Amino acid sequence: MPKGIMLSPQQQEARREEVISVALRLIAENGFQKTSMREIAVLANMGKSSLYDYFKTKDEIVVYAFEKVIEENIQIIHKIISEESSPEQCIRKIMLNHLTVPKQYRSVMMWLNAESDYLEEDYRNRLKAARYKYQDSIQSVIENGVDAGVFRRTDAALMTRLLLNSVIAIVYTSRPSASMEKMLDETMNIFLHGIMNGGKDYD
């Protein structure tokens, strides 16, 4: 976009989303370290200086993208909570939604999980705040299930982290035993009903 042309707030947001889409695609294909701001600018059809009007660094792009997808998923969680009265079905639907995070976001989320210590402190704090907000939304479902007598008393924070990490194991396993959806369903059965003999079998 030539300098001097004013964009509306809606156009600016659309341009920002285009930059994020291009950046995430490059990072998914080439890795974070091998992706440059120059490459992002070229594929976004803008000058490098114009790119800096939206994002100053790659770190800022990935953290902003992470915050955005987290906020979108928190809104989905709230909708599920409002529509589903069963704590068990509620947590199943939330984890199924967690499984459907777009592939390009998964790549960035995996990079952030492994490399977030290298981010500047402000970005680390933003990342932590988004993670905690998302975890707290899921944890509240487990706590409500405990209060209702549906779930046994347990460490709800630990259970939340274990559930989220189980999805990572499902998505990135090199030895899948079934589709991701079926593996998640069995994972939820194990979490909710255990593996002790004498319980109900699930197809």
PDB file of C-alpha atoms in Angstrom:
ATOM      1  CA  MET A   1       0.000   0.000   0.000  1.00  0.00           C
ATOM      2  CA  PRO A   2       1.582   3.325  -1.035  1.00  0.00           C
ATOM      3  CA  LYS A   3       2.491   5.736   1.707  1.00  0.00           C
ATOM      4  CA  GLY A   4       0.006   8.525   2.302  1.00  0.00           C
ATOM      5  CA  ILE A   5      -3.117   6.454   1.624  1.00  0.00           C
ATOM      6  CA  MET A   6      -5.223   6.289   4.766  1.00  0.00           C
ATOM      7  CA  LEU A   7      -6.875   3.005   5.609  1.00  0.00           C
ATOM      8  CA  SER A   8     -10.045   2.645   7.606  1.00  0.00           C
ATOM      9  CA  PRO A   9      -9.856   0.713  10.919  1.00  0.00           C
ATOM     10  CA  GLN A  10     -11.540  -2.224   9.160  1.00  0.00           C
ATOM     11  CA  GLN A  11      -8.988  -2.134   6.324  1.00  0.00           C
ATOM     12  CA  GLN A  12      -6.124  -1.916   8.801  1.00  0.00           C
ATOM     13  CA  GLU A  13      -7.446  -4.954  10.683  1.00  0.00           C
ATOM     14  CA  ALA A  14      -7.851  -6.880   7.423  1.00  0.00           C
ATOM     15  CA  ARG A  15      -4.259  -5.991   6.491  1.00  0.00           C
ATOM     16  CA  ARG A  16      -3.054  -7.123   9.906  1.00  0.00           C
ATOM     17  CA  GLU A  17      -4.867 -10.444   9.475  1.00  0.00           C
ATOM     18  CA  GLU A  18      -3.260 -10.875   6.046  1.00  0.00           C
ATOM     19  CA  VAL A  19       0.196 -10.326   7.540  1.00  0.00           C
ATOM     20  CA  ILE A  20      -0.522 -12.890  10.269  1.00  0.00           C
ATOM     21  CA  SER A  21      -1.760 -15.449   7.737  1.00  0.00           C
ATOM     22  CA  VAL A  22       1.353 -15.038   5.590  1.00  0.00           C
ATOM     23  CA  ALA A  23       3.692 -15.161   8.581  1.00  0.00           C
ATOM     24  CA  LEU A  24       2.114 -18.282  10.059  1.00  0.00           C
ATOM     25  CA  ARG A  25       2.231 -20.059   6.713  1.00  0.00           C
ATOM     26  CA  LEU A  26       5.919 -19.275   6.307  1.00  0.00           C
ATOM     27  CA  ILE A  27       6.711 -20.318   9.880  1.00  0.00           C
ATOM     28  CA  ALA A  28       4.787 -23.577   9.434  1.00  0.00           C
ATOM     29  CA  GLU A  29       6.714 -24.311   6.224  1.00  0.00           C
ATOM     30  CA  ASN A  30      10.209 -23.080   7.104  1.00  0.00           C
ATOM     31  CA  GLY A  31      10.366 -22.777  10.883  1.00  0.00           C
ATOM     32  CA  PHE A  32      10.509 -19.627  12.968  1.00  0.00           C
ATOM     33  CA  GLN A  33      14.247 -19.007  12.787  1.00  0.00           C
ATOM     34  CA  LYS A  34      14.375 -19.323   8.989  1.00  0.00           C
ATOM     35  CA  THR A  35      11.468 -16.936   8.416  1.00  0.00           C
ATOM     36  CA  SER A  36      12.425 -13.284   7.983  1.00  0.00           C
ATOM     37  CA  MET A  37      10.422 -10.089   8.192  1.00  0.00           C
ATOM     38  CA  ARG A  38      11.539  -9.360   4.620  1.00  0.00           C
ATOM     39  CA  GLU A  39       9.981 -12.618   3.373  1.00  0.00           C
ATOM     40  CA  ILE A  40       6.771 -11.845   5.234  1.00  0.00           C
ATOM     41  CA  ALA A  41       6.633  -8.375   3.679  1.00  0.00           C
ATOM     42  CA  VAL A  42       7.214  -9.713   0.152  1.00  0.00           C
ATOM     43  CA  LEU A  43       4.485 -12.356   0.379  1.00  0.00           C
ATOM     44  CA  ALA A  44       2.123  -9.857   1.989  1.00  0.00           C
ATOM     45  CA  ASN A  45       2.771  -7.559  -0.992  1.00  0.00           C
ATOM     46  CA  MET A  46       3.996  -4.660   1.107  1.00  0.00           C
ATOM     47  CA  GLY A  47       7.233  -2.850   1.822  1.00  0.00           C
ATOM     48  CA  LYS A  48       9.268  -3.870   4.826  1.00  0.00           C
ATOM     49  CA  SER A  49       8.809  -0.426   6.362  1.00  0.00           C
ATOM     50  CA  SER A  50       5.027  -0.782   5.932  1.00  0.00           C
ATOM     51  CA  LEU A  51       5.157  -4.151   7.690  1.00  0.00           C
ATOM     52  CA  TYR A  52       6.786  -2.460  10.671  1.00  0.00           C
ATOM     53  CA  ASP A  53       3.745  -0.181  10.891  1.00  0.00           C
ATOM     54  CA  TYR A  54       1.800  -3.295  11.934  1.00  0.00           C
ATOM     55  CA  PHE A  55       4.378  -5.443  13.722  1.00  0.00           C
ATOM     56  CA  LYS A  56       7.888  -4.588  14.882  1.00  0.00           C
ATOM     57  CA  THR A  57       9.183  -8.168  15.152  1.00  0.00           C
ATOM     58  CA  LYS A  58       8.328 -11.790  14.374  1.00  0.00           C
ATOM     59  CA  ASP A  59       7.886 -12.272  18.114  1.00  0.00           C
ATOM     60  CA  GLU A  60       5.113  -9.697  18.104  1.00  0.00           C
ATOM     61  CA  ILE A  61       3.380 -11.402  15.177  1.00  0.00           C
ATOM     62  CA  VAL A  62       3.292 -14.857  16.772  1.00  0.00           C
ATOM     63  CA  VAL A  63       2.266 -13.585  20.201  1.00  0.00           C
ATOM     64  CA  TYR A  64      -0.500 -11.474  18.679  1.00  0.00           C
ATOM     65  CA  ALA A  65      -1.691 -14.483  16.664  1.00  0.00           C
ATOM     66  CA  PHE A  66      -1.611 -16.653  19.789  1.00  0.00           C
ATOM     67  CA  GLU A  67      -3.620 -14.100  21.765  1.00  0.00           C
ATOM     68  CA  LYS A  68      -6.169 -13.894  18.977  1.00  0.00           C
ATOM     69  CA  VAL A  69      -6.769 -17.633  18.662  1.00  0.00           C
ATOM     70  CA  ILE A  70      -6.893 -17.989  22.456  1.00  0.00           C
ATOM     71  CA  GLU A  71      -9.528 -15.260  22.759  1.00  0.00           C
ATOM     72  CA  GLU A  72     -11.602 -16.817  19.976  1.00  0.00           C
ATOM     73  CA  ASN A  73     -11.480 -20.199  21.696  1.00  0.00           C
ATOM     74  CA  ILE A  74     -12.383 -18.716  25.077  1.00  0.00           C
ATOM     75  CA  GLN A  75     -15.519 -17.302  23.485  1.00  0.00           C
ATOM     76  CA  ILE A  76     -16.318 -20.783  22.117  1.00  0.00           C
ATOM     77  CA  ILE A  77     -15.786 -22.263  25.597  1.00  0.00           C
ATOM     78  CA  HIS A  78     -18.212 -19.761  27.107  1.00  0.00           C
ATOM     79  CA  LYS A  79     -20.776 -20.660  24.451  1.00  0.00           C
ATOM     80  CA  ILE A  80     -20.368 -24.383  25.158  1.00  0.00           C
ATOM     81  CA  ILE A  81     -20.722 -23.772  28.901  1.00  0.00           C
ATOM     82  CA  SER A  82     -23.907 -21.780  28.377  1.00  0.00           C
ATOM     83  CA  GLU A  83     -25.475 -24.455  26.134  1.00  0.00           C
ATOM     84  CA  GLU A  84     -24.311 -27.708  27.775  1.00  0.00           C
ATOM     85  CA  SER A  85     -25.556 -28.640  31.249  1.00  0.00           C
ATOM     86  CA  SER A  86     -23.558 -31.880  31.566  1.00  0.00           C
ATOM     87  CA  PRO A  87     -20.007 -31.218  32.871  1.00  0.00           C
ATOM     88  CA  GLU A  88     -18.769 -34.391  31.155  1.00  0.00           C
ATOM     89  CA  GLN A  89     -20.185 -33.473  27.741  1.00  0.00           C
ATOM     90  CA  CYS A  90     -19.066 -29.894  28.250  1.00  0.00           C
ATOM     91  CA  ILE A  91     -15.434 -30.869  28.782  1.00  0.00           C
ATOM     92  CA  ARG A  92     -15.590 -33.313  25.855  1.00  0.00           C
ATOM     93  CA  LYS A  93     -16.857 -30.583  23.508  1.00  0.00           C
ATOM     94  CA  ILE A  94     -14.240 -28.120  24.736  1.00  0.00           C
ATOM     95  CA  MET A  95     -11.398 -30.561  24.126  1.00  0.00           C
ATOM     96  CA  LEU A  96     -12.791 -31.464  20.698  1.00  0.00           C
ATOM     97  CA  ASN A  97     -12.749 -27.776  19.855  1.00  0.00           C
ATOM     98  CA  HIS A  98      -9.172 -27.580  21.129  1.00  0.00           C
ATOM     99  CA  LEU A  99      -8.294 -30.316  18.647  1.00  0.00           C
ATOM    100  CA  THR A 100      -9.582 -28.231  15.734  1.00  0.00           C
ATOM    101  CA  VAL A 101      -7.154 -25.324  16.100  1.00  0.00           C
ATOM    102  CA  PRO A 102      -5.936 -24.614  12.532  1.00  0.00           C
ATOM    103  CA  LYS A 103      -2.673 -26.284  11.519  1.00  0.00           C
ATOM    104  CA  GLN A 104      -0.751 -23.026  11.055  1.00  0.00           C
ATOM    105  CA  TYR A 105      -1.628 -21.968  14.594  1.00  0.00           C
ATOM    106  CA  ARG A 106      -0.570 -25.358  15.956  1.00  0.00           C
ATOM    107  CA  SER A 107       2.917 -24.876  14.514  1.00  0.00           C
ATOM    108  CA  VAL A 108       3.268 -21.503  16.189  1.00  0.00           C
ATOM    109  CA  MET A 109       1.850 -22.804  19.471  1.00  0.00           C
ATOM    110  CA  MET A 110       4.361 -25.667  19.461  1.00  0.00           C
ATOM    111  CA  TRP A 111       7.184 -23.211  18.791  1.00  0.00           C
ATOM    112  CA  LEU A 112       5.993 -20.985  21.619  1.00  0.00           C
ATOM    113  CA  ASN A 113       5.806 -23.951  23.991  1.00  0.00           C
ATOM    114  CA  ALA A 114       9.421 -24.844  23.194  1.00  0.00           C
ATOM    115  CA  GLU A 115      11.002 -21.429  22.677  1.00  0.00           C
ATOM    116  CA  SER A 116       8.991 -18.912  24.701  1.00  0.00           C
ATOM    117  CA  ASP A 117      11.919 -18.399  27.100  1.00  0.00           C
ATOM    118  CA  TYR A 118      13.715 -16.605  24.266  1.00  0.00           C
ATOM    119  CA  LEU A 119      10.983 -13.999  23.908  1.00  0.00           C
ATOM    120  CA  GLU A 120      11.346 -10.547  25.421  1.00  0.00           C
ATOM    121  CA  GLU A 121       9.820 -10.240  28.887  1.00  0.00           C
ATOM    122  CA  ASP A 122       6.795  -8.240  27.722  1.00  0.00           C
ATOM    123  CA  TYR A 123       5.930 -10.902  25.145  1.00  0.00           C
ATOM    124  CA  ARG A 124       6.472 -13.695  27.684  1.00  0.00           C
ATOM    125  CA  ASN A 125       4.077 -11.970  30.061  1.00  0.00           C
ATOM    126  CA  ARG A 126       1.453 -11.533  27.347  1.00  0.00           C
ATOM    127  CA  LEU A 127       1.830 -15.172  26.383  1.00  0.00           C
ATOM    128  CA  LYS A 128       1.503 -16.330  29.981  1.00  0.00           C
ATOM    129  CA  ALA A 129      -1.586 -14.176  30.568  1.00  0.00           C
ATOM    130  CA  ALA A 130      -3.320 -15.628  27.484  1.00  0.00           C
ATOM    131  CA  ARG A 131      -2.439 -19.204  28.455  1.00  0.00           C
ATOM    132  CA  TYR A 132      -3.666 -18.755  32.008  1.00  0.00           C
ATOM    133  CA  LYS A 133      -6.924 -17.174  30.877  1.00  0.00           C
ATOM    134  CA  TYR A 134      -7.589 -20.124  28.560  1.00  0.00           C
ATOM    135  CA  GLN A 135      -6.635 -22.692  31.188  1.00  0.00           C
ATOM    136  CA  ASP A 136      -8.816 -20.984  33.775  1.00  0.00           C
ATOM    137  CA  SER A 137     -11.833 -21.224  31.467  1.00  0.00           C
ATOM    138  CA  ILE A 138     -11.388 -24.995  31.154  1.00  0.00           C
ATOM    139  CA  GLN A 139     -10.526 -25.396  34.830  1.00  0.00           C
ATOM    140  CA  SER A 140     -13.811 -23.739  35.785  1.00  0.00           C
ATOM    141  CA  VAL A 141     -15.710 -26.548  34.023  1.00  0.00           C
ATOM    142  CA  ILE A 142     -13.849 -29.185  36.018  1.00  0.00           C
ATOM    143  CA  GLU A 143     -14.434 -27.286  39.258  1.00  0.00           C
ATOM    144  CA  ASN A 144     -18.143 -26.942  38.485  1.00  0.00           C
ATOM    145  CA  GLY A 145     -18.281 -30.682  37.822  1.00  0.00           C
ATOM    146  CA  VAL A 146     -16.669 -31.336  41.203  1.00  0.00           C
ATOM    147  CA  ASP A 147     -19.105 -29.005  42.953  1.00  0.00           C
ATOM    148  CA  ALA A 148     -22.023 -30.757  41.251  1.00  0.00           C
ATOM    149  CA  GLY A 149     -20.762 -34.149  42.418  1.00  0.00           C
ATOM    150  CA  VAL A 150     -20.151 -35.372  38.862  1.00  0.00           C
ATOM    151  CA  PHE A 151     -16.346 -35.410  39.139  1.00  0.00           C
ATOM    152  CA  ARG A 152     -14.413 -36.572  42.167  1.00  0.00           C
ATOM    153  CA  ARG A 153     -12.367 -34.012  44.047  1.00  0.00           C
ATOM    154  CA  THR A 154      -9.042 -33.608  42.304  1.00  0.00           C
ATOM    155  CA  ASP A 155      -6.401 -31.057  41.385  1.00  0.00           C
ATOM    156  CA  ALA A 156      -8.406 -29.178  38.753  1.00  0.00           C
ATOM    157  CA  ALA A 157      -5.431 -27.105  37.603  1.00  0.00           C
ATOM    158  CA  LEU A 158      -3.307 -30.215  37.065  1.00  0.00           C
ATOM    159  CA  MET A 159      -6.166 -31.987  35.289  1.00  0.00           C
ATOM    160  CA  THR A 160      -6.546 -29.022  32.935  1.00  0.00           C
ATOM    161  CA  ARG A 161      -2.861 -29.070  32.001  1.00  0.00           C
ATOM    162  CA  LEU A 162      -2.915 -32.842  31.491  1.00  0.00           C
ATOM    163  CA  LEU A 163      -5.932 -32.586  29.203  1.00  0.00           C
ATOM    164  CA  LEU A 164      -4.343 -29.860  27.093  1.00  0.00           C
ATOM    165  CA  ASN A 165      -1.061 -31.750  26.850  1.00  0.00           C
ATOM    166  CA  SER A 166      -2.915 -34.892  25.799  1.00  0.00           C
ATOM    167  CA  VAL A 167      -4.149 -33.064  22.698  1.00  0.00           C
ATOM    168  CA  ILE A 168      -0.556 -32.187  21.789  1.00  0.00           C
ATOM    169  CA  ALA A 169       0.319 -35.884  22.062  1.00  0.00           C
ATOM    170  CA  ILE A 170      -2.616 -36.793  19.824  1.00  0.00           C
ATOM    171  CA  VAL A 171      -1.901 -34.201  17.146  1.00  0.00           C
ATOM    172  CA  TYR A 172       1.849 -34.813  16.894  1.00  0.00           C
ATOM    173  CA  THR A 173       2.095 -38.562  17.486  1.00  0.00           C
ATOM    174  CA  SER A 174       4.112 -40.455  14.896  1.00  0.00           C
ATOM    175  CA  ARG A 175       2.151 -43.650  15.648  1.00  0.00           C
ATOM    176  CA  PRO A 176      -1.564 -42.799  15.477  1.00  0.00           C
ATOM    177  CA  SER A 177      -3.873 -45.640  16.487  1.00  0.00           C
ATOM    178  CA  ALA A 178      -6.980 -44.060  14.930  1.00  0.00           C
ATOM    179  CA  SER A 179      -8.251 -40.698  13.713  1.00  0.00           C
ATOM    180  CA  MET A 180      -7.480 -37.720  15.954  1.00  0.00           C
ATOM    181  CA  GLU A 181     -11.146 -37.501  16.921  1.00  0.00           C
ATOM    182  CA  LYS A 182     -11.287 -41.169  17.966  1.00  0.00           C
ATOM    183  CA  MET A 183      -8.015 -40.904  19.876  1.00  0.00           C
ATOM    184  CA  LEU A 184      -9.353 -37.849  21.693  1.00  0.00           C
ATOM    185  CA  ASP A 185     -12.591 -39.659  22.538  1.00  0.00           C
ATOM    186  CA  GLU A 186     -10.645 -42.578  24.031  1.00  0.00           C
ATOM    187  CA  THR A 187      -8.369 -40.158  25.882  1.00  0.00           C
ATOM    188  CA  MET A 188     -11.414 -38.486  27.410  1.00  0.00           C
ATOM    189  CA  ASN A 189     -12.814 -41.894  28.400  1.00  0.00           C
ATOM    190  CA  ILE A 190      -9.562 -42.667  30.191  1.00  0.00           C
ATOM    191  CA  PHE A 191      -9.520 -39.316  31.969  1.00  0.00           C
ATOM    192  CA  LEU A 192     -13.167 -39.500  32.970  1.00  0.00           C
ATOM    193  CA  HIS A 193     -13.523 -43.198  33.730  1.00  0.00           C
ATOM    194  CA  GLY A 194     -10.000 -44.511  34.319  1.00  0.00           C
ATOM    195  CA  ILE A 195      -8.406 -47.715  33.065  1.00  0.00           C
ATOM    196  CA  MET A 196      -9.205 -49.994  35.988  1.00  0.00           C
ATOM    197  CA  ASN A 197     -10.891 -53.266  34.969  1.00  0.00           C
ATOM    198  CA  GLY A 198     -14.558 -53.523  35.904  1.00  0.00           C
ATOM    199  CA  GLY A 199     -15.505 -50.205  34.388  1.00  0.00           C
ATOM    200  CA  LYS A 200     -17.523 -49.707  31.253  1.00  0.00           C
ATOM    201  CA  ASP A 201     -15.928 -50.498  27.895  1.00  0.00           C
ATOM    202  CA  TYR A 202     -16.275 -47.939  25.089  1.00  0.00           C
ATOM    203  CA  ASP A 203     -16.309 -48.649  21.376  1.00  0.00           C
TER     204      ASP A 203
END
